[in-house]
mmCIF file of C-alpha atoms in Angstrom:
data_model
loop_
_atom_site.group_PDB
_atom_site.id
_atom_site.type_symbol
_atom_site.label_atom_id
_atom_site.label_comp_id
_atom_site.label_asym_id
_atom_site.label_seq_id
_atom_site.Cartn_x
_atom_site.Cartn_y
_atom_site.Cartn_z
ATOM 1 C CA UNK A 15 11.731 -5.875 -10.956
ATOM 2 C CA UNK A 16 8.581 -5.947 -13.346
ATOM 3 C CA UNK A 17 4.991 -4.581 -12.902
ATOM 4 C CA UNK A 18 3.673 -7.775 -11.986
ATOM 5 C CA UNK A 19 6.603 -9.031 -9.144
ATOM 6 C CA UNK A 20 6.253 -5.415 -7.791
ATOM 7 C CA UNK A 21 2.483 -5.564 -7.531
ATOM 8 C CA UNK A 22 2.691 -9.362 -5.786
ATOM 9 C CA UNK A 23 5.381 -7.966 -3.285
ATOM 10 C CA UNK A 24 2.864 -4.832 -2.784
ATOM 11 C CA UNK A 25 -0.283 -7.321 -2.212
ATOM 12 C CA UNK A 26 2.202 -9.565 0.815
ATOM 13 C CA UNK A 27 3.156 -6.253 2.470
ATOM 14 C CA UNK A 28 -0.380 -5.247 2.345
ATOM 15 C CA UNK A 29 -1.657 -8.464 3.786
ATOM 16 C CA UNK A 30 1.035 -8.319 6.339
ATOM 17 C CA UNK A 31 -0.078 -4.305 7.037
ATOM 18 C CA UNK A 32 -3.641 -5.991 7.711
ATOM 19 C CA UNK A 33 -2.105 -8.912 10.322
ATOM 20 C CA UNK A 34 -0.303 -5.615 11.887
ATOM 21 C CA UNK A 35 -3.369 -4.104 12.144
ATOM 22 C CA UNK A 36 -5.697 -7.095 13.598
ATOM 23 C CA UNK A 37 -3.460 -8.499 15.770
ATOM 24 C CA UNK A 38 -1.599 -5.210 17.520
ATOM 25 C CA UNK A 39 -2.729 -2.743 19.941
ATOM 26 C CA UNK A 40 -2.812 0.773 19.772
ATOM 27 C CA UNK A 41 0.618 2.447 20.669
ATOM 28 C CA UNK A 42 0.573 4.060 24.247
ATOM 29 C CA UNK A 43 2.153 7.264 23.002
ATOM 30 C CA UNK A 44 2.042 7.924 19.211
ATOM 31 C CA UNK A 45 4.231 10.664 20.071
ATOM 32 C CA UNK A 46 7.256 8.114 21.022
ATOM 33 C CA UNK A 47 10.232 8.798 19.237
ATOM 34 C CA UNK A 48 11.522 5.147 19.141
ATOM 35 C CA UNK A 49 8.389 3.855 17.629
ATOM 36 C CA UNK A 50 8.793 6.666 14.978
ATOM 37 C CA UNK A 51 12.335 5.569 14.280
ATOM 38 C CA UNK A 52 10.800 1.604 14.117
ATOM 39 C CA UNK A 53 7.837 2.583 12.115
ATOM 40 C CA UNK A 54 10.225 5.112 9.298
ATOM 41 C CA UNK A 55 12.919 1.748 8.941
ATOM 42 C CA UNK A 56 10.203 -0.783 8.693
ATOM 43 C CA UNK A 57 8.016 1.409 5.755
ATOM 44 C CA UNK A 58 10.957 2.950 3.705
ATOM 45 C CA UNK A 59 11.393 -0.199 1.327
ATOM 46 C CA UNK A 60 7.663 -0.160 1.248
ATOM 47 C CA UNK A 61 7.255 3.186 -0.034
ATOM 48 C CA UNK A 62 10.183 3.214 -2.258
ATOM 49 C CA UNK A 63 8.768 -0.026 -4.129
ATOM 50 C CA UNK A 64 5.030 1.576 -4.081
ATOM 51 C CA UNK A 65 6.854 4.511 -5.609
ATOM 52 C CA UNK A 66 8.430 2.399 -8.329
ATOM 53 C CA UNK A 67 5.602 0.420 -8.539
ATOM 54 C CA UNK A 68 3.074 3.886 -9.285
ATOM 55 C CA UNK A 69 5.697 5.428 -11.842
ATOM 56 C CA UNK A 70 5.737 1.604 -13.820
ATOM 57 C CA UNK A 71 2.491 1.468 -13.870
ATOM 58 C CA UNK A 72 1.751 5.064 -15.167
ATOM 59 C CA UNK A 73 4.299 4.293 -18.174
ATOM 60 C CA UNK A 74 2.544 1.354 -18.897
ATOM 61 C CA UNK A 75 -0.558 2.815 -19.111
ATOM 62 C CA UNK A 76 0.818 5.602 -20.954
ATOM 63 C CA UNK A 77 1.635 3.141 -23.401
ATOM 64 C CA UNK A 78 -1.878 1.958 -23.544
ATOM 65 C CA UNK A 79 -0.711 -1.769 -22.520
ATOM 66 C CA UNK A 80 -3.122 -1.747 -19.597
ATOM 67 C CA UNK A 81 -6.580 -0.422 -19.389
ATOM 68 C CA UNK A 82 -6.422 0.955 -16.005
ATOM 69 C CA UNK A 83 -7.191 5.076 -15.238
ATOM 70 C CA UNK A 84 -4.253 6.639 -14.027
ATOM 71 C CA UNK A 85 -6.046 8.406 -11.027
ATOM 72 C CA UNK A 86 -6.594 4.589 -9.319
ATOM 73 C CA UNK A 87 -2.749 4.027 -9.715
ATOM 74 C CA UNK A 88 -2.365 7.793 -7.539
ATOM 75 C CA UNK A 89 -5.245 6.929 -5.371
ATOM 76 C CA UNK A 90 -4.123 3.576 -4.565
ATOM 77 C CA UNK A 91 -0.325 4.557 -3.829
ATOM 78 C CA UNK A 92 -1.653 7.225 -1.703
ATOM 79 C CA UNK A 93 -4.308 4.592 0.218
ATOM 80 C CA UNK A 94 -1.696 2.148 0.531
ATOM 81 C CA UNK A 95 0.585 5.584 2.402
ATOM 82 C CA UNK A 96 -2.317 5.668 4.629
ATOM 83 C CA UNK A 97 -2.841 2.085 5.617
ATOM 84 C CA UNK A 98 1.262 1.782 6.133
ATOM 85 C CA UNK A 99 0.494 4.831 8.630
ATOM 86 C CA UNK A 100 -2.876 3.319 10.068
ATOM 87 C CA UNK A 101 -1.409 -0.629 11.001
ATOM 88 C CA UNK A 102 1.036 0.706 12.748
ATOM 89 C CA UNK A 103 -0.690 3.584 14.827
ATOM 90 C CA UNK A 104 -3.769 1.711 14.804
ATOM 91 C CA UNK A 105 -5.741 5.284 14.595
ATOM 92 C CA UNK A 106 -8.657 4.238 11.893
ATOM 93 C CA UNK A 107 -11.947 2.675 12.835
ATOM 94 C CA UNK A 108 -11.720 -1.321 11.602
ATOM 95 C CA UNK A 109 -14.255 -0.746 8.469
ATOM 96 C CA UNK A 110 -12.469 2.047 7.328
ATOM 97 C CA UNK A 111 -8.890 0.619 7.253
ATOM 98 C CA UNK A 112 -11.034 -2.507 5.533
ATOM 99 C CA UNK A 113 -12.308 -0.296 3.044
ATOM 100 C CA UNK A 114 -8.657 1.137 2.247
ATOM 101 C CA UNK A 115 -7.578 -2.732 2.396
ATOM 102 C CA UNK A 116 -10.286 -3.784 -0.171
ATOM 103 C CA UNK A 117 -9.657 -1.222 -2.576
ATOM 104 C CA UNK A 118 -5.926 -1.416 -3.108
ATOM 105 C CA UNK A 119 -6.759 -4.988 -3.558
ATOM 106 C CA UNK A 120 -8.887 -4.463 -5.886
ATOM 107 C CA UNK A 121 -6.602 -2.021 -8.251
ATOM 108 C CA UNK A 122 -3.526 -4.833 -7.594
ATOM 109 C CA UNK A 123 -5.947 -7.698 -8.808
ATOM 110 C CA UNK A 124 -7.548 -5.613 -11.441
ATOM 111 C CA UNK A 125 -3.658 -4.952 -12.950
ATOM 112 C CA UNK A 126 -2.635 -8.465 -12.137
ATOM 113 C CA UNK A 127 -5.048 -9.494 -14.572
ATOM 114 C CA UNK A 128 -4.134 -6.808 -17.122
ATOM 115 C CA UNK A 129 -0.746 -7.687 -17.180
ATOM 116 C CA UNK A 130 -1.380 -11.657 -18.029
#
């Protein structure tokens, strides 16, 4: 899979993570071992493609064929982590997880366009 399919199947999960996170209720125990087990199936493929996804995008920038900082790739794997964590624990105040939302958004758009 290419840059720009893995960044399009990032930007779905992340609009799904948002649904997750506007439309659920907190957990009644975040402690609960089944909702663990739910939460570790349901994000693996996520964080194995946003894994992918950083290291592809770090080559290409390596290889100066997008203008995008390498530290925004990091910071936006690691802010995507954190909203995966957030819609399903639903432990973040709404602007903040909106904040996290709007920035990874921002970085996938930002490449999107690089890549064209």
């Amino acid at each position: 899979m290419e840059l720009k399919e893995q960044t399009e199947a990032l930007k779905i999960q992340l609009n799904r993570l948002n649904d997750k996170y506007e439309n659920n209720a907190p957990p009644e125990n975040k402690k609960d071992r089944q909702l663990f087990q739910k939460v570790k199936e349901e994000t693996l493929p996520i964080y194995e493609l946003l894994s992918t996804w950083e290291e592809d995008a770090l080559k290409l920038i390596k290889e100066r064929k997008i203008n995008v900082h390498p530290q925004q790739i990091t910071s936006t794997r690691e802010n995507m982590e954190l909203l995966l964590m957030h819609s399903y624990y639903i432990d973040v105040k709404r602007k903040r997880f909106m904040e996290l939302n709007n920035s990874i958004h921002y970085i996938f758009d930002q490449l999107l366009r690089e890549i064209e």
